[in-house]
Tab-separated table of N, CA and C in Angstrom:
chain	number	residue	atom	x	y	z
A	1	MET	N	5.688	50.432	-1.889
A	1	MET	CA	4.495	49.606	-2.027
A	1	MET	C	4.844	48.271	-2.673
A	2	LYS	N	5.704	48.325	-3.655
A	2	LYS	CA	6.071	47.089	-4.340
A	2	LYS	C	6.790	46.131	-3.383
A	3	THR	N	7.602	46.665	-2.492
A	3	THR	CA	8.306	45.832	-1.521
A	3	THR	C	7.319	45.144	-0.590
A	4	THR	N	6.288	45.836	-0.171
A	4	THR	CA	5.274	45.262	0.711
A	4	THR	C	4.537	44.134	0.010
A	5	GLU	N	4.197	44.328	-1.265
A	5	GLU	CA	3.517	43.280	-2.022
A	5	GLU	C	4.396	42.035	-2.121
A	6	THR	N	5.684	42.257	-2.363
A	6	THR	CA	6.608	41.137	-2.465
A	6	THR	C	6.701	40.407	-1.130
A	7	CYS	N	6.787	41.143	-0.043
A	7	CYS	CA	6.861	40.525	1.282
A	7	CYS	C	5.586	39.747	1.584
A	8	ASP	N	4.437	40.310	1.210
A	8	ASP	CA	3.167	39.616	1.421
A	8	ASP	C	3.127	38.315	0.623
A	9	ARG	N	3.592	38.370	-0.596
A	9	ARG	CA	3.623	37.160	-1.422
A	9	ARG	C	4.564	36.118	-0.824
A	10	CYS	N	5.707	36.583	-0.346
A	10	CYS	CA	6.656	35.649	0.278
A	10	CYS	C	6.033	34.986	1.499
A	11	CYS	N	5.347	35.758	2.303
A	11	CYS	CA	4.692	35.195	3.492
A	11	CYS	C	3.626	34.185	3.090
A	12	LEU	N	2.861	34.510	2.073
A	12	LEU	CA	1.834	33.581	1.601
A	12	LEU	C	2.464	32.298	1.071
A	13	LEU	N	3.548	32.445	0.323
A	13	LEU	CA	4.231	31.264	-0.208
A	13	LEU	C	4.835	30.418	0.909
A	14	GLN	N	5.410	31.056	1.907
A	14	GLN	CA	5.967	30.312	3.037
A	14	GLN	C	4.871	29.561	3.782
A	15	THR	N	3.747	30.228	3.982
A	15	THR	CA	2.621	29.594	4.664
A	15	THR	C	2.110	28.406	3.859
A	16	GLU	N	1.983	28.588	2.570
A	16	GLU	CA	1.498	27.504	1.709
A	16	GLU	C	2.501	26.349	1.674
A	17	CYS	N	3.780	26.647	1.621
A	17	CYS	CA	4.809	25.592	1.646
A	17	CYS	C	4.742	24.815	2.955
A	18	TRP	N	4.574	25.503	4.069
A	18	TRP	CA	4.461	24.834	5.364
A	18	TRP	C	3.227	23.941	5.388
A	19	ARG	N	2.100	24.466	4.894
A	19	ARG	CA	0.858	23.691	4.873
A	19	ARG	C	1.020	22.442	4.011
A	20	LEU	N	1.633	22.591	2.859
A	20	LEU	CA	1.840	21.447	1.970
A	20	LEU	C	2.807	20.430	2.582
A	21	ALA	N	3.812	20.901	3.286
A	21	ALA	CA	4.742	19.987	3.952
A	21	ALA	C	4.020	19.187	5.037
A	22	GLN	N	3.135	19.840	5.772
A	22	GLN	CA	2.350	19.144	6.794
A	22	GLN	C	1.431	18.111	6.155
A	23	ARG	N	0.814	18.483	5.058
A	23	ARG	CA	-0.088	17.564	4.349
A	23	ARG	C	0.688	16.357	3.819
A	24	LEU	N	1.878	16.604	3.270
A	24	LEU	CA	2.721	15.522	2.766
A	24	LEU	C	3.104	14.562	3.894
A	25	ALA	N	3.477	15.108	5.039
A	25	ALA	CA	3.834	14.261	6.179
A	25	ALA	C	2.639	13.412	6.610
A	26	ASP	N	1.456	14.004	6.619
A	26	ASP	CA	0.243	13.266	6.983
A	26	ASP	C	-0.033	12.142	5.985
A	27	LEU	N	0.083	12.436	4.704
A	27	LEU	CA	-0.161	11.422	3.676
A	27	LEU	C	0.876	10.300	3.732
A	28	GLU	N	2.129	10.642	4.003
A	28	GLU	CA	3.166	9.613	4.125
A	28	GLU	C	2.881	8.698	5.312
A	29	GLN	N	2.403	9.274	6.407
A	29	GLN	CA	2.067	8.472	7.580
A	29	GLN	C	0.886	7.550	7.279
A	30	ARG	N	-0.128	8.075	6.608
A	30	ARG	CA	-1.282	7.252	6.243
A	30	ARG	C	-0.872	6.132	5.293
A	31	LEU	N	0.011	6.433	4.351
A	31	LEU	CA	0.489	5.419	3.411
A	31	LEU	C	1.247	4.310	4.142
A	32	ALA	N	2.047	4.678	5.120
A	32	ALA	CA	2.774	3.676	5.898
A	32	ALA	C	1.797	2.766	6.642
A	33	HIS	N	0.745	3.343	7.208
A	33	HIS	CA	-0.257	2.526	7.902
A	33	HIS	C	-0.985	1.602	6.931
A	34	LEU	N	-1.301	2.103	5.751
A	34	LEU	CA	-1.971	1.268	4.752
A	34	LEU	C	-1.071	0.114	4.312
A	35	ALA	N	0.214	0.379	4.160
A	35	ALA	CA	1.151	-0.681	3.778
A	35	ALA	C	1.215	-1.757	4.865
A	36	GLU	N	1.219	-1.332	6.129
A	36	GLU	CA	1.215	-2.303	7.232
A	36	GLU	C	-0.070	-3.122	7.220
A	37	ASP	N	-1.197	-2.451	6.994
A	37	ASP	CA	-2.478	-3.158	6.941
A	37	ASP	C	-2.517	-4.148	5.782
A	38	LEU	N	-1.953	-3.763	4.646
A	38	LEU	CA	-1.913	-4.661	3.495
A	38	LEU	C	-1.061	-5.892	3.795
A	39	ASP	N	0.084	-5.686	4.430
A	39	ASP	CA	0.932	-6.823	4.806
A	39	ASP	C	0.189	-7.765	5.742
A	40	LEU	N	-0.512	-7.207	6.716
A	40	LEU	CA	-1.266	-8.030	7.660
A	40	LEU	C	-2.388	-8.778	6.949
A	41	THR	N	-3.073	-8.108	6.034
A	41	THR	CA	-4.159	-8.745	5.284
A	41	THR	C	-3.630	-9.901	4.445
A	42	ARG	N	-2.504	-9.702	3.798
A	42	ARG	CA	-1.901	-10.788	3.012
A	42	ARG	C	-1.503	-11.953	3.908
A	43	TRP	N	-0.952	-11.651	5.080
A	43	TRP	CA	-0.554	-12.701	6.011
A	43	TRP	C	-1.775	-13.508	6.454
A	44	VAL	N	-2.865	-12.812	6.792
A	44	VAL	CA	-4.095	-13.493	7.214
A	44	VAL	C	-4.641	-14.350	6.076
A	45	ALA	N	-4.653	-13.819	4.861
A	45	ALA	CA	-5.160	-14.578	3.717
A	45	ALA	C	-4.309	-15.824	3.475
A	46	LYS	N	-3.005	-15.688	3.628
A	46	LYS	CA	-2.116	-16.836	3.428
A	46	LYS	C	-2.378	-17.907	4.483
A	47	ARG	N	-2.508	-17.494	5.732
A	47	ARG	CA	-2.789	-18.454	6.809
A	47	ARG	C	-4.152	-19.103	6.613
A	48	LEU	N	-5.129	-18.336	6.181
A	48	LEU	CA	-6.459	-18.879	5.927
A	48	LEU	C	-6.405	-19.913	4.811
A	49	ALA	N	-5.670	-19.604	3.757
A	49	ALA	CA	-5.538	-20.549	2.649
A	49	ALA	C	-4.853	-21.832	3.114
A	50	GLN	N	-3.866	-21.708	3.980
A	50	GLN	CA	-3.178	-22.900	4.492
A	50	GLN	C	-4.100	-23.708	5.395
A	51	THR	N	-4.863	-23.019	6.227
A	51	THR	CA	-5.748	-23.699	7.166
A	51	THR	C	-6.877	-24.408	6.445
A	52	VAL	N	-7.508	-23.724	5.539
A	52	VAL	CA	-8.646	-24.280	4.814
A	52	VAL	C	-8.162	-25.213	3.717
A	53	GLY	N	-6.975	-24.970	3.222
A	53	GLY	CA	-6.457	-25.755	2.119
A	53	GLY	C	-7.134	-25.382	0.813
A	54	ALA	N	-7.662	-24.176	0.745
A	54	ALA	CA	-8.420	-23.757	-0.428
A	54	ALA	C	-7.494	-23.114	-1.450
A	55	ARG	N	-7.402	-23.720	-2.592
A	55	ARG	CA	-6.616	-23.119	-3.672
A	55	ARG	C	-7.316	-21.898	-4.255
A	56	ALA	N	-8.602	-21.753	-3.973
A	56	ALA	CA	-9.345	-20.596	-4.477
A	56	ALA	C	-8.821	-19.301	-3.881
A	57	LEU	N	-8.197	-19.360	-2.708
A	57	LEU	CA	-7.662	-18.163	-2.069
A	57	LEU	C	-6.238	-17.857	-2.515
A	58	ALA	N	-5.621	-18.736	-3.268
A	58	ALA	CA	-4.225	-18.560	-3.651
A	58	ALA	C	-4.005	-17.286	-4.454
A	59	HIS	N	-4.960	-16.877	-5.263
A	59	HIS	CA	-4.779	-15.662	-6.069
A	59	HIS	C	-4.725	-14.418	-5.200
A	60	ILE	N	-5.272	-14.469	-3.995
A	60	ILE	CA	-5.198	-13.324	-3.086
A	60	ILE	C	-3.787	-13.215	-2.524
A	61	VAL	N	-3.218	-14.327	-2.155
A	61	VAL	CA	-1.891	-14.347	-1.559
A	61	VAL	C	-0.820	-14.108	-2.611
A	62	ASP	N	-0.937	-14.773	-3.751
A	62	ASP	CA	0.049	-14.666	-4.821
A	62	ASP	C	-0.686	-14.517	-6.148
A	63	PRO	N	-0.965	-13.263	-6.564
A	63	PRO	CA	-1.748	-13.064	-7.781
A	63	PRO	C	-1.057	-13.562	-9.048
A	64	ASP	N	0.250	-13.770	-8.997
A	64	ASP	CA	0.984	-14.258	-10.160
A	64	ASP	C	1.771	-15.498	-9.746
A	65	PRO	N	1.075	-16.643	-9.597
A	65	PRO	CA	1.749	-17.841	-9.087
A	65	PRO	C	2.809	-18.357	-10.045
A	66	ASP	N	3.812	-18.973	-9.469
A	66	ASP	CA	4.887	-19.582	-10.235
A	66	ASP	C	4.396	-20.929	-10.754
A	67	PRO	N	4.439	-21.174	-12.074
A	67	PRO	CA	3.940	-22.443	-12.631
A	67	PRO	C	4.641	-23.664	-12.042
A	68	GLU	N	5.868	-23.520	-11.582
A	68	GLU	CA	6.592	-24.650	-11.002
A	68	GLU	C	5.998	-25.066	-9.659
A	69	ASP	N	5.260	-24.150	-8.997
A	69	ASP	CA	4.644	-24.463	-7.708
A	69	ASP	C	3.351	-25.251	-7.863
A	70	GLU	N	2.794	-25.278	-9.057
A	70	GLU	CA	1.526	-25.959	-9.304
A	70	GLU	C	1.735	-27.466	-9.355
A	71	GLU	N	0.761	-28.206	-8.836
A	71	GLU	CA	0.799	-29.659	-8.946
A	71	GLU	C	0.316	-30.047	-10.338
A	72	PRO	N	0.918	-31.065	-10.937
A	72	PRO	CA	0.409	-31.544	-12.227
A	72	PRO	C	-1.016	-32.057	-12.068
A	73	ALA	N	-1.817	-31.933	-13.105
A	73	ALA	CA	-3.229	-32.318	-13.061
A	73	ALA	C	-3.394	-33.796	-12.725
A	74	ALA	N	-2.519	-34.657	-13.221
A	74	ALA	CA	-2.626	-36.095	-12.962
A	74	ALA	C	-2.412	-36.393	-11.483
A	75	GLU	N	-1.473	-35.721	-10.852
A	75	GLU	CA	-1.210	-35.947	-9.437
A	75	GLU	C	-2.325	-35.378	-8.572
A	76	ALA	N	-2.891	-34.264	-8.984
A	76	ALA	CA	-3.941	-33.612	-8.207
A	76	ALA	C	-5.205	-34.450	-8.180
A	77	SER	N	-5.516	-35.152	-9.278
A	77	SER	CA	-6.743	-35.944	-9.326
A	77	SER	C	-6.568	-37.315	-8.689
A	78	ALA	N	-5.330	-37.732	-8.480
A	78	ALA	CA	-5.077	-39.071	-7.921
A	78	ALA	C	-5.345	-39.154	-6.441
């Protein structure tokens, strides 16, 4: 009887491991699609910012801008 219980547990564990492996593969695939969508969204936002010339959109494209890329205030107002 004890051997049967052990075999049943092993079968349950194998089934659960297979199910979890399938779920992991599904989540990895979804994550890859989300990463592609994020890249595309950033590309669109960057092109929109270039087209419109709106600095207000810059934080979407580059949330941590490099201070060297900024125009000095005197030049910007001139």
